[in-house]
Amino acid sequence: MMFPIELNHDIKAGVLKTLPMINDIKDEELRRRVVDAWTFSLQANGYAKIEEMPGSGMPEAEGLGDQSMHLIVVTLTAMSIYDNLEKAYKMDLGLDRDILLACAICHDIGKPYEYNPENRARWAIEYKKTGKPNLRHPAYGAYIALTAELPEEVVHVCANHSPEGRFVTRSAYGTIVHYADDGSWFSLASLLDLNIPKL
Ligand SMILES: [Fe+2]
C-alpha cells in the first residue's frame, strides 16, 4: 500500500482496541488493510483515536457519545440483519461475511476529514474557494479506501452508504450498511429526542 505518510503504530494499536470486531475478519490481509485505512484517515487529519470524534452522523448534527459507539452499533446491526435473514429464511444469501464486516467497520472512514477542526475552520472562512464542506465523508472515504487498496465492495460502501447512494444502484453490502446506519440514527433520535437531520 502506498500511503503518503508513514503510519503510526500507536494509532494502529488504538484502532484495534477501539474496534475489536476487526479481529472477526478472518482474512488476514483484509484485516490489516482495514486497520491501516482507519489509521491513515485518523493520522492524516490530526486524530490519535476514533473516540476523539463526537458521536454524530455529521458535524452539524446532534450526537450521542463518541464516534466509536456509532461504528460499533452499525457493525453489530449490519451483521445481525444479514445473519438473521439467513437464519429466518434458512438459506445462504451469498455475501462474504468478512467483506460485510469490513464494509460496516469502514463505512464512515472519511469522517476524520469532514470533522477535522482545522478543515472546518478554513472552510467556514474560505467556502467560496473550497466549498463547505470541501468533501463530505463518503467522498473522502472513497479516497481512503482506494488508497488503502481495500476491495471495491468496501470502496462502494464508503462512497454510497449515505444519501450519495441515491445516484447509483447500491450493492447488497451497501444496502445493509445503509439501513443499519439509518436504523441506528433514527431509532436513537426517537428514543432520546435527538435532532438528527434526515438527508
Ligand atoms: Fe454512519
Coordinates of C-alpha atoms and ligand atoms in Angstrom, one line a residue:
M1 CA 0.0 0.0 0.0
M2 CA 1.3 3.4 -0.9
F3 CA 0.3 5.7 1.9
P4 CA 1.6 9.3 1.6
I5 CA 2.6 9.2 5.3
E6 CA 4.2 6.6 7.5
L7 CA 1.6 5.0 9.6
N8 CA 1.9 5.5 13.4
H9 CA 2.0 2.3 15.5
D10 CA 0.2 3.7 18.5
I11 CA -2.7 4.9 16.3
K12 CA -2.9 1.4 14.7
A13 CA -3.0 -0.3 18.0
G14 CA -5.7 2.1 19.2
V15 CA -7.9 1.3 16.1
L16 CA -7.9 -2.4 17.0
K17 CA -8.6 -1.6 20.7
T18 CA -11.5 0.8 19.7
L19 CA -13.0 -1.7 17.2
P20 CA -12.2 -5.2 18.4
M21 CA -14.7 -6.6 15.8
I22 CA -11.9 -6.1 13.3
N23 CA -10.5 -9.3 14.7
D24 CA -13.6 -11.1 13.5
I25 CA -12.4 -10.6 9.9
K26 CA -10.9 -13.9 9.1
D27 CA -8.8 -12.8 6.1
E28 CA -5.5 -11.5 7.5
E29 CA -4.7 -9.2 4.6
L30 CA -8.2 -7.6 4.7
R31 CA -7.9 -7.2 8.4
R32 CA -4.6 -5.4 8.0
R33 CA -5.9 -3.1 5.3
V34 CA -8.9 -2.1 7.5
V35 CA -6.6 -1.2 10.4
D36 CA -4.2 0.7 8.0
A37 CA -7.0 2.5 6.3
W38 CA -8.5 3.8 9.6
T39 CA -5.0 4.7 10.9
F40 CA -4.3 6.7 7.7
S41 CA -7.5 8.6 7.8
L42 CA -7.2 9.5 11.5
Q43 CA -3.5 10.4 11.3
A44 CA -3.8 12.5 8.2
N45 CA -6.4 14.6 10.0
G46 CA -4.7 15.1 13.3
Y47 CA -6.6 12.5 15.3
A48 CA -4.9 9.9 17.5
K49 CA -8.1 7.8 18.0
I50 CA -11.6 7.3 16.8
E51 CA -13.1 8.3 20.2
E52 CA -11.8 11.9 19.7
M53 CA -14.6 12.4 17.1
P54 CA -18.0 13.2 18.5
G55 CA -20.8 10.6 18.1
S56 CA -22.8 12.2 15.4
G57 CA -23.7 11.5 11.8
M58 CA -22.3 14.8 10.5
P59 CA -20.6 17.6 12.3
E60 CA -23.7 19.8 12.5
A61 CA -26.0 17.1 13.8
E62 CA -26.7 16.2 17.4
G63 CA -25.0 13.0 18.5
L64 CA -24.5 10.7 21.4
G65 CA -21.2 9.5 23.0
D66 CA -18.3 9.4 20.6
Q67 CA -17.8 8.1 17.1
S68 CA -16.6 4.6 18.2
M69 CA -20.1 3.8 19.6
H70 CA -21.7 4.6 16.2
L71 CA -19.2 2.3 14.3
I72 CA -19.8 -0.5 16.8
V73 CA -23.6 -0.3 16.6
V74 CA -23.6 -0.1 12.8
T75 CA -21.3 -3.1 12.6
L76 CA -23.3 -5.2 15.1
T77 CA -26.6 -4.3 13.3
A78 CA -25.4 -4.9 9.8
M79 CA -24.1 -8.3 10.8
S80 CA -27.3 -9.2 12.6
I81 CA -29.5 -8.1 9.7
Y82 CA -27.6 -10.5 7.4
D83 CA -27.3 -13.4 9.9
N84 CA -31.0 -13.1 10.9
L85 CA -32.1 -13.1 7.3
E86 CA -30.1 -16.3 6.6
K87 CA -31.5 -17.8 9.9
A88 CA -35.1 -17.0 9.3
Y89 CA -35.2 -17.9 5.6
K90 CA -32.9 -20.9 6.1
M91 CA -30.8 -20.0 3.1
D92 CA -27.3 -18.9 2.1
L93 CA -27.7 -15.3 0.9
G94 CA -24.4 -15.3 -0.8
L95 CA -22.5 -12.4 0.8
D96 CA -19.0 -12.7 2.2
R97 CA -19.2 -12.0 6.0
D98 CA -15.6 -10.8 6.0
I99 CA -16.4 -8.2 3.4
L100 CA -19.6 -7.2 5.1
L101 CA -17.7 -6.7 8.3
A102 CA -15.1 -4.6 6.5
C103 CA -17.8 -2.5 4.8
A104 CA -19.6 -1.7 8.1
I105 CA -16.4 -1.0 10.1
C106 CA -15.1 1.3 7.3
H107 CA -18.4 2.9 6.2
D108 CA -17.6 6.3 7.9
I109 CA -13.8 6.1 7.4
G110 CA -14.0 9.5 5.7
K111 CA -15.3 11.3 8.8
P112 CA -11.9 12.4 10.2
Y113 CA -11.6 14.8 7.2
E114 CA -15.1 16.1 7.5
Y115 CA -14.7 16.6 11.3
N116 CA -11.1 17.9 11.2
P117 CA -11.4 21.1 13.2
E118 CA -8.7 22.8 11.0
N119 CA -10.5 21.9 7.9
R120 CA -13.8 23.2 9.3
A121 CA -12.4 26.5 10.4
R122 CA -10.8 27.0 7.0
W123 CA -13.9 26.0 5.1
A124 CA -16.0 28.3 7.3
I125 CA -14.0 31.3 6.0
E126 CA -12.9 30.2 2.5
Y127 CA -16.0 28.4 1.4
K128 CA -16.3 30.4 -1.8
K129 CA -13.0 28.7 -2.8
T130 CA -13.2 25.4 -1.0
G131 CA -16.9 24.6 -0.7
K132 CA -18.3 23.7 2.8
P133 CA -17.5 21.0 3.5
N134 CA -14.9 20.6 0.9
L135 CA -15.8 16.9 0.7
R136 CA -18.4 15.0 2.8
H137 CA -17.1 11.8 4.4
P138 CA -18.3 9.5 1.7
A139 CA -16.1 11.1 -1.0
Y140 CA -13.1 11.3 1.3
G141 CA -13.9 7.7 2.5
A142 CA -13.6 6.5 -1.1
Y143 CA -10.2 8.2 -1.4
I144 CA -9.0 6.4 1.8
A145 CA -10.4 3.0 0.8
L146 CA -8.8 3.3 -2.7
T147 CA -5.5 4.4 -1.2
A148 CA -5.6 1.5 1.3
E149 CA -6.4 -0.9 -1.6
L150 CA -9.5 -2.1 0.2
P151 CA -11.7 -4.3 -2.0
E152 CA -14.1 -2.5 -4.4
E153 CA -17.1 -3.7 -2.3
V154 CA -15.7 -1.6 0.6
V155 CA -14.9 1.4 -1.6
H156 CA -18.5 1.4 -2.9
V157 CA -20.0 1.3 0.7
C158 CA -17.7 4.1 1.9
A159 CA -18.9 6.2 -1.0
N160 CA -22.6 5.2 -1.1
H161 CA -23.9 4.1 2.3
S162 CA -25.2 7.7 2.6
P163 CA -27.6 9.8 0.6
E164 CA -24.9 9.9 -2.1
G165 CA -26.0 6.3 -2.8
R166 CA -29.3 7.6 -4.4
F167 CA -27.4 8.3 -7.6
V168 CA -26.2 4.7 -8.0
T169 CA -27.6 1.2 -7.5
R170 CA -26.4 0.3 -4.1
S171 CA -24.8 -3.2 -3.7
A172 CA -26.4 -5.6 -1.2
Y173 CA -23.5 -4.7 1.2
G174 CA -24.3 -1.1 0.7
T175 CA -28.0 -1.6 1.3
I176 CA -27.5 -3.5 4.5
V177 CA -25.0 -0.9 5.9
H178 CA -27.3 1.9 4.8
Y179 CA -30.2 0.6 6.8
A180 CA -28.0 -0.4 9.8
D181 CA -26.7 3.2 9.7
D182 CA -30.1 5.0 9.3
G183 CA -31.8 2.5 11.6
S184 CA -29.4 3.3 14.5
W185 CA -29.6 7.1 14.0
F186 CA -33.4 7.3 13.7
S187 CA -34.0 4.9 16.5
L188 CA -31.8 6.9 18.7
A189 CA -33.5 10.1 17.5
S190 CA -36.8 8.7 18.6
L191 CA -35.6 7.2 21.9
L192 CA -33.7 10.2 23.1
D193 CA -35.3 13.1 21.2
L194 CA -32.1 13.8 19.3
N195 CA -32.2 16.2 16.4
I196 CA -30.9 14.0 13.5
P197 CA -31.4 15.7 10.2
K198 CA -33.0 13.4 7.5
L199 CA -30.9 14.0 4.3
Ligands
FE1 FE -22.6 6.0 9.8

